[in-house]
PDB file of C-alpha atoms in Angstrom:
ATOM      1  CA  MET A   1      17.425  26.610  96.422  1.00  0.00           C
ATOM      2  CA  SER A   2      20.548  23.495  95.187  1.00  0.00           C
ATOM      3  CA  LYS A   3      23.817  24.477  96.627  1.00  0.00           C
ATOM      4  CA  ALA A   4      26.353  21.310  97.504  1.00  0.00           C
ATOM      5  CA  GLY A   5      25.646  19.440 101.022  1.00  0.00           C
ATOM      6  CA  THR A   6      21.578  19.989 100.699  1.00  0.00           C
ATOM      7  CA  PHE A   7      18.948  18.720 100.563  1.00  0.00           C
ATOM      8  CA  SER A   8      17.688  18.154  96.830  1.00  0.00           C
ATOM      9  CA  ARG A   9      14.768  16.805  95.231  1.00  0.00           C
ATOM     10  CA  ARG A  10      16.346  17.656  91.867  1.00  0.00           C
ATOM     11  CA  ARG A  11      19.739  16.037  92.828  1.00  0.00           C
ATOM     12  CA  PHE A  12      18.386  12.648  94.452  1.00  0.00           C
ATOM     13  CA  PHE A  13      16.020  11.621  91.146  1.00  0.00           C
ATOM     14  CA  ALA A  14      18.525  12.715  89.399  1.00  0.00           C
ATOM     15  CA  ARG A  15      20.641  10.158  91.105  1.00  0.00           C
ATOM     16  CA  VAL A  16      18.248   7.848  91.222  1.00  0.00           C
ATOM     17  CA  PHE A  17      16.387   7.682  87.944  1.00  0.00           C
ATOM     18  CA  GLY A  18      19.754   9.891  86.098  1.00  0.00           C
ATOM     19  CA  MET A  19      19.308  13.059  84.540  1.00  0.00           C
ATOM     20  CA  LEU A  20      16.218  14.721  82.090  1.00  0.00           C
ATOM     21  CA  GLY A  21      18.747  15.632  79.401  1.00  0.00           C
ATOM     22  CA  GLY A  22      17.336  18.489  77.185  1.00  0.00           C
ATOM     23  CA  ILE A  23      14.221  16.867  75.952  1.00  0.00           C
ATOM     24  CA  ASN A  24      12.016  19.905  75.209  1.00  0.00           C
ATOM     25  CA  LEU A  25       8.300  18.821  73.704  1.00  0.00           C
ATOM     26  CA  ALA A  26       6.691  21.963  74.946  1.00  0.00           C
ATOM     27  CA  GLY A  27       5.507  22.526  72.259  1.00  0.00           C
ATOM     28  CA  CYS A  28       3.244  19.267  71.270  1.00  0.00           C
ATOM     29  CA  ALA A  29      -0.287  19.661  71.393  1.00  0.00           C
ATOM     30  CA  ARG A  30      -1.916  19.480  74.401  1.00  0.00           C
ATOM     31  CA  ALA A  31      -4.075  16.121  73.796  1.00  0.00           C
ATOM     32  CA  ARG A  32      -6.742  14.889  76.932  1.00  0.00           C
ATOM     33  CA  PRO A  33      -6.107  11.989  77.218  1.00  0.00           C
ATOM     34  CA  GLY A  34      -8.218  10.200  79.526  1.00  0.00           C
ATOM     35  CA  VAL A  35      -6.669  11.593  82.642  1.00  0.00           C
ATOM     36  CA  ASP A  36      -6.982  15.325  83.553  1.00  0.00           C
ATOM     37  CA  VAL A  37      -4.116  17.385  83.111  1.00  0.00           C
ATOM     38  CA  ASP A  38      -3.873  19.821  85.074  1.00  0.00           C
ATOM     39  CA  THR A  39      -3.406  17.716  88.053  1.00  0.00           C
ATOM     40  CA  LEU A  40      -1.052  15.487  86.287  1.00  0.00           C
ATOM     41  CA  GLU A  41       1.263  19.111  85.013  1.00  0.00           C
ATOM     42  CA  ALA A  42       0.105  20.135  89.485  1.00  0.00           C
ATOM     43  CA  VAL A  43       2.115  16.465  90.140  1.00  0.00           C
ATOM     44  CA  LEU A  44       4.748  17.386  88.137  1.00  0.00           C
ATOM     45  CA  ASP A  45       5.325  20.354  88.860  1.00  0.00           C
ATOM     46  CA  THR A  46       5.029  19.495  92.687  1.00  0.00           C
ATOM     47  CA  LEU A  47       8.075  16.602  91.585  1.00  0.00           C
ATOM     48  CA  ILE A  48      10.399  18.381  90.313  1.00  0.00           C
ATOM     49  CA  PRO A  49       9.840  22.315  90.519  1.00  0.00           C
ATOM     50  CA  ALA A  50      11.388  24.685  88.645  1.00  0.00           C
ATOM     51  CA  ASP A  51      14.510  26.276  90.525  1.00  0.00           C
ATOM     52  CA  GLU A  52      18.045  27.292  89.359  1.00  0.00           C
ATOM     53  CA  ASP A  53      17.631  24.437  86.652  1.00  0.00           C
ATOM     54  CA  PRO A  54      13.956  23.958  84.514  1.00  0.00           C
ATOM     55  CA  GLY A  55      11.103  21.685  86.267  1.00  0.00           C
ATOM     56  CA  ALA A  56       8.912  19.491  84.580  1.00  0.00           C
ATOM     57  CA  LEU A  57       6.926  21.455  83.020  1.00  0.00           C
ATOM     58  CA  GLU A  58       9.946  23.737  81.349  1.00  0.00           C
ATOM     59  CA  ALA A  59      10.799  19.993  79.938  1.00  0.00           C
ATOM     60  CA  GLY A  60       8.281  19.551  78.541  1.00  0.00           C
ATOM     61  CA  VAL A  61       7.825  16.564  80.950  1.00  0.00           C
ATOM     62  CA  PRO A  62       3.786  16.178  80.511  1.00  0.00           C
ATOM     63  CA  ALA A  63       3.490  16.562  76.778  1.00  0.00           C
ATOM     64  CA  ALA A  64       6.011  13.123  77.250  1.00  0.00           C
ATOM     65  CA  ILE A  65       4.164  11.319  79.843  1.00  0.00           C
ATOM     66  CA  VAL A  66       0.788  12.255  77.829  1.00  0.00           C
ATOM     67  CA  LYS A  67       2.571  10.636  74.716  1.00  0.00           C
ATOM     68  CA  ARG A  68       3.161   7.671  76.831  1.00  0.00           C
ATOM     69  CA  ILE A  69      -1.428   7.158  78.110  1.00  0.00           C
ATOM     70  CA  GLU A  70      -1.826   8.082  74.852  1.00  0.00           C
ATOM     71  CA  ASN A  71       0.106   4.639  73.950  1.00  0.00           C
ATOM     72  CA  ASP A  72      -0.091   2.248  76.457  1.00  0.00           C
ATOM     73  CA  PRO A  73      -2.988   1.296  78.407  1.00  0.00           C
ATOM     74  CA  VAL A  74      -1.056   0.110  80.937  1.00  0.00           C
ATOM     75  CA  SER A  75       0.606   3.975  81.401  1.00  0.00           C
ATOM     76  CA  ALA A  76      -2.778   5.156  80.942  1.00  0.00           C
ATOM     77  CA  LYS A  77      -4.031   3.245  83.777  1.00  0.00           C
ATOM     78  CA  ARG A  78      -1.216   4.095  86.391  1.00  0.00           C
ATOM     79  CA  TYR A  79      -1.639   7.689  85.589  1.00  0.00           C
ATOM     80  CA  ARG A  80      -5.838   7.426  85.557  1.00  0.00           C
ATOM     81  CA  ARG A  81      -5.564   5.756  89.458  1.00  0.00           C
ATOM     82  CA  LEU A  82      -2.543   8.366  90.835  1.00  0.00           C
ATOM     83  CA  LEU A  83      -4.384  11.081  89.885  1.00  0.00           C
ATOM     84  CA  GLU A  84      -8.340  10.353  90.383  1.00  0.00           C
ATOM     85  CA  TRP A  85      -6.001   9.756  94.528  1.00  0.00           C
ATOM     86  CA  VAL A  86      -4.405  12.824  94.480  1.00  0.00           C
ATOM     87  CA  SER A  87      -8.024  14.281  92.862  1.00  0.00           C
ATOM     88  CA  GLY A  88      -9.668  13.472  96.135  1.00  0.00           C
ATOM     89  CA  ARG A  89      -7.573  13.915  98.786  1.00  0.00           C
ATOM     90  CA  ALA A  90      -7.336  17.523  98.116  1.00  0.00           C
ATOM     91  CA  ARG A  91     -11.420  17.517  97.685  1.00  0.00           C
ATOM     92  CA  GLU A  92     -11.053  15.244 100.548  1.00  0.00           C
ATOM     93  CA  ALA A  93      -8.519  17.347 102.902  1.00  0.00           C
ATOM     94  CA  HIS A  94      -8.148  20.493 101.438  1.00  0.00           C
ATOM     95  CA  ARG A  95     -11.895  21.275  99.217  1.00  0.00           C
ATOM     96  CA  CYS A  96     -10.926  22.031  96.397  1.00  0.00           C
ATOM     97  CA  ARG A  97      -8.538  20.826  93.242  1.00  0.00           C
ATOM     98  CA  PHE A  98      -5.408  19.783  94.195  1.00  0.00           C
ATOM     99  CA  ALA A  99      -4.076  21.461  91.304  1.00  0.00           C
ATOM    100  CA  ALA A 100      -5.330  24.774  93.118  1.00  0.00           C
ATOM    101  CA  LEU A 101      -3.380  23.965  96.767  1.00  0.00           C
ATOM    102  CA  PRO A 102       0.291  25.895  96.686  1.00  0.00           C
ATOM    103  CA  LEU A 103       2.701  23.673  96.411  1.00  0.00           C
ATOM    104  CA  GLN A 104       3.263  23.220 100.317  1.00  0.00           C
ATOM    105  CA  GLN A 105       0.071  22.021 100.127  1.00  0.00           C
ATOM    106  CA  ARG A 106       0.489  19.673  96.870  1.00  0.00           C
ATOM    107  CA  ASP A 107       3.791  18.122  98.634  1.00  0.00           C
ATOM    108  CA  HIS A 108       2.054  16.875 102.044  1.00  0.00           C
ATOM    109  CA  LEU A 109      -0.779  15.651  99.383  1.00  0.00           C
ATOM    110  CA  LEU A 110       1.657  14.003  97.917  1.00  0.00           C
ATOM    111  CA  LYS A 111       4.531  12.366 101.363  1.00  0.00           C
ATOM    112  CA  GLU A 112       1.143  11.775 102.444  1.00  0.00           C
ATOM    113  CA  LEU A 113       1.237   8.659  99.486  1.00  0.00           C
ATOM    114  CA  TYR A 114       4.911   7.676 100.433  1.00  0.00           C
ATOM    115  CA  HIS A 115       4.638   7.772 103.638  1.00  0.00           C
ATOM    116  CA  SER A 116       1.480   5.324 103.600  1.00  0.00           C
ATOM    117  CA  ARG A 117       1.484   2.077 104.623  1.00  0.00           C
ATOM    118  CA  GLY A 118      -1.250  -0.796 104.141  1.00  0.00           C
ATOM    119  CA  SER A 119      -1.786  -2.605 101.222  1.00  0.00           C
ATOM    120  CA  GLY A 120      -5.058  -0.412  99.993  1.00  0.00           C
ATOM    121  CA  LEU A 121      -2.411   2.232  98.797  1.00  0.00           C
ATOM    122  CA  ALA A 122       0.033  -0.034  97.233  1.00  0.00           C
ATOM    123  CA  GLN A 123      -0.667   0.406  94.369  1.00  0.00           C
ATOM    124  CA  VAL A 124      -1.107   4.130  93.977  1.00  0.00           C
ATOM    125  CA  ARG A 125       2.252   4.388  96.092  1.00  0.00           C
ATOM    126  CA  ILE A 126       3.630   2.088  93.289  1.00  0.00           C
ATOM    127  CA  ASP A 127       2.067   3.730  90.364  1.00  0.00           C
ATOM    128  CA  LEU A 128       3.778   6.606  92.252  1.00  0.00           C
ATOM    129  CA  ASN A 129       7.147   6.117  91.478  1.00  0.00           C
ATOM    130  CA  VAL A 130       6.538   5.244  88.258  1.00  0.00           C
ATOM    131  CA  VAL A 131       5.790   8.640  87.825  1.00  0.00           C
ATOM    132  CA  VAL A 132       8.703   9.871  89.306  1.00  0.00           C
ATOM    133  CA  GLU A 133      10.836   7.338  87.429  1.00  0.00           C
ATOM    134  CA  GLN A 134       9.216   8.005  84.529  1.00  0.00           C
ATOM    135  CA  CYS A 135       9.712  12.075  84.546  1.00  0.00           C
ATOM    136  CA  PHE A 136      13.363  10.951  84.332  1.00  0.00           C
ATOM    137  CA  HIS A 137      12.968   8.871  81.242  1.00  0.00           C
TER     138      HIS A 137
END
């Protein structure tokens, strides 16, 4: 819920990266761009879940990201690396796919990555930040 004075992930990201306009690409074909689309959708739904406003899924963000991945090899590499880490960590910690986890556990894994230290995950942390930024463009 988004009430004045309360923490809202959506408001935080909106302030940092600008508002996601009325873009709706939900009608785009569900392509297989060389990344796990189910995990991609779960990551996006975790970052920007639906509340009183549409979430990433309802706003068509996955289709826009798939289009970006198909046309930009650097973006494709970033998404593959992030999604592989997320998938591997979900299997390691919970013995299931990331997309099958409840929202709270998905959120916990992404926070674990965001707050991780050390050079081993530095590039994946950067990838996560780029994904968040691209959700709003």
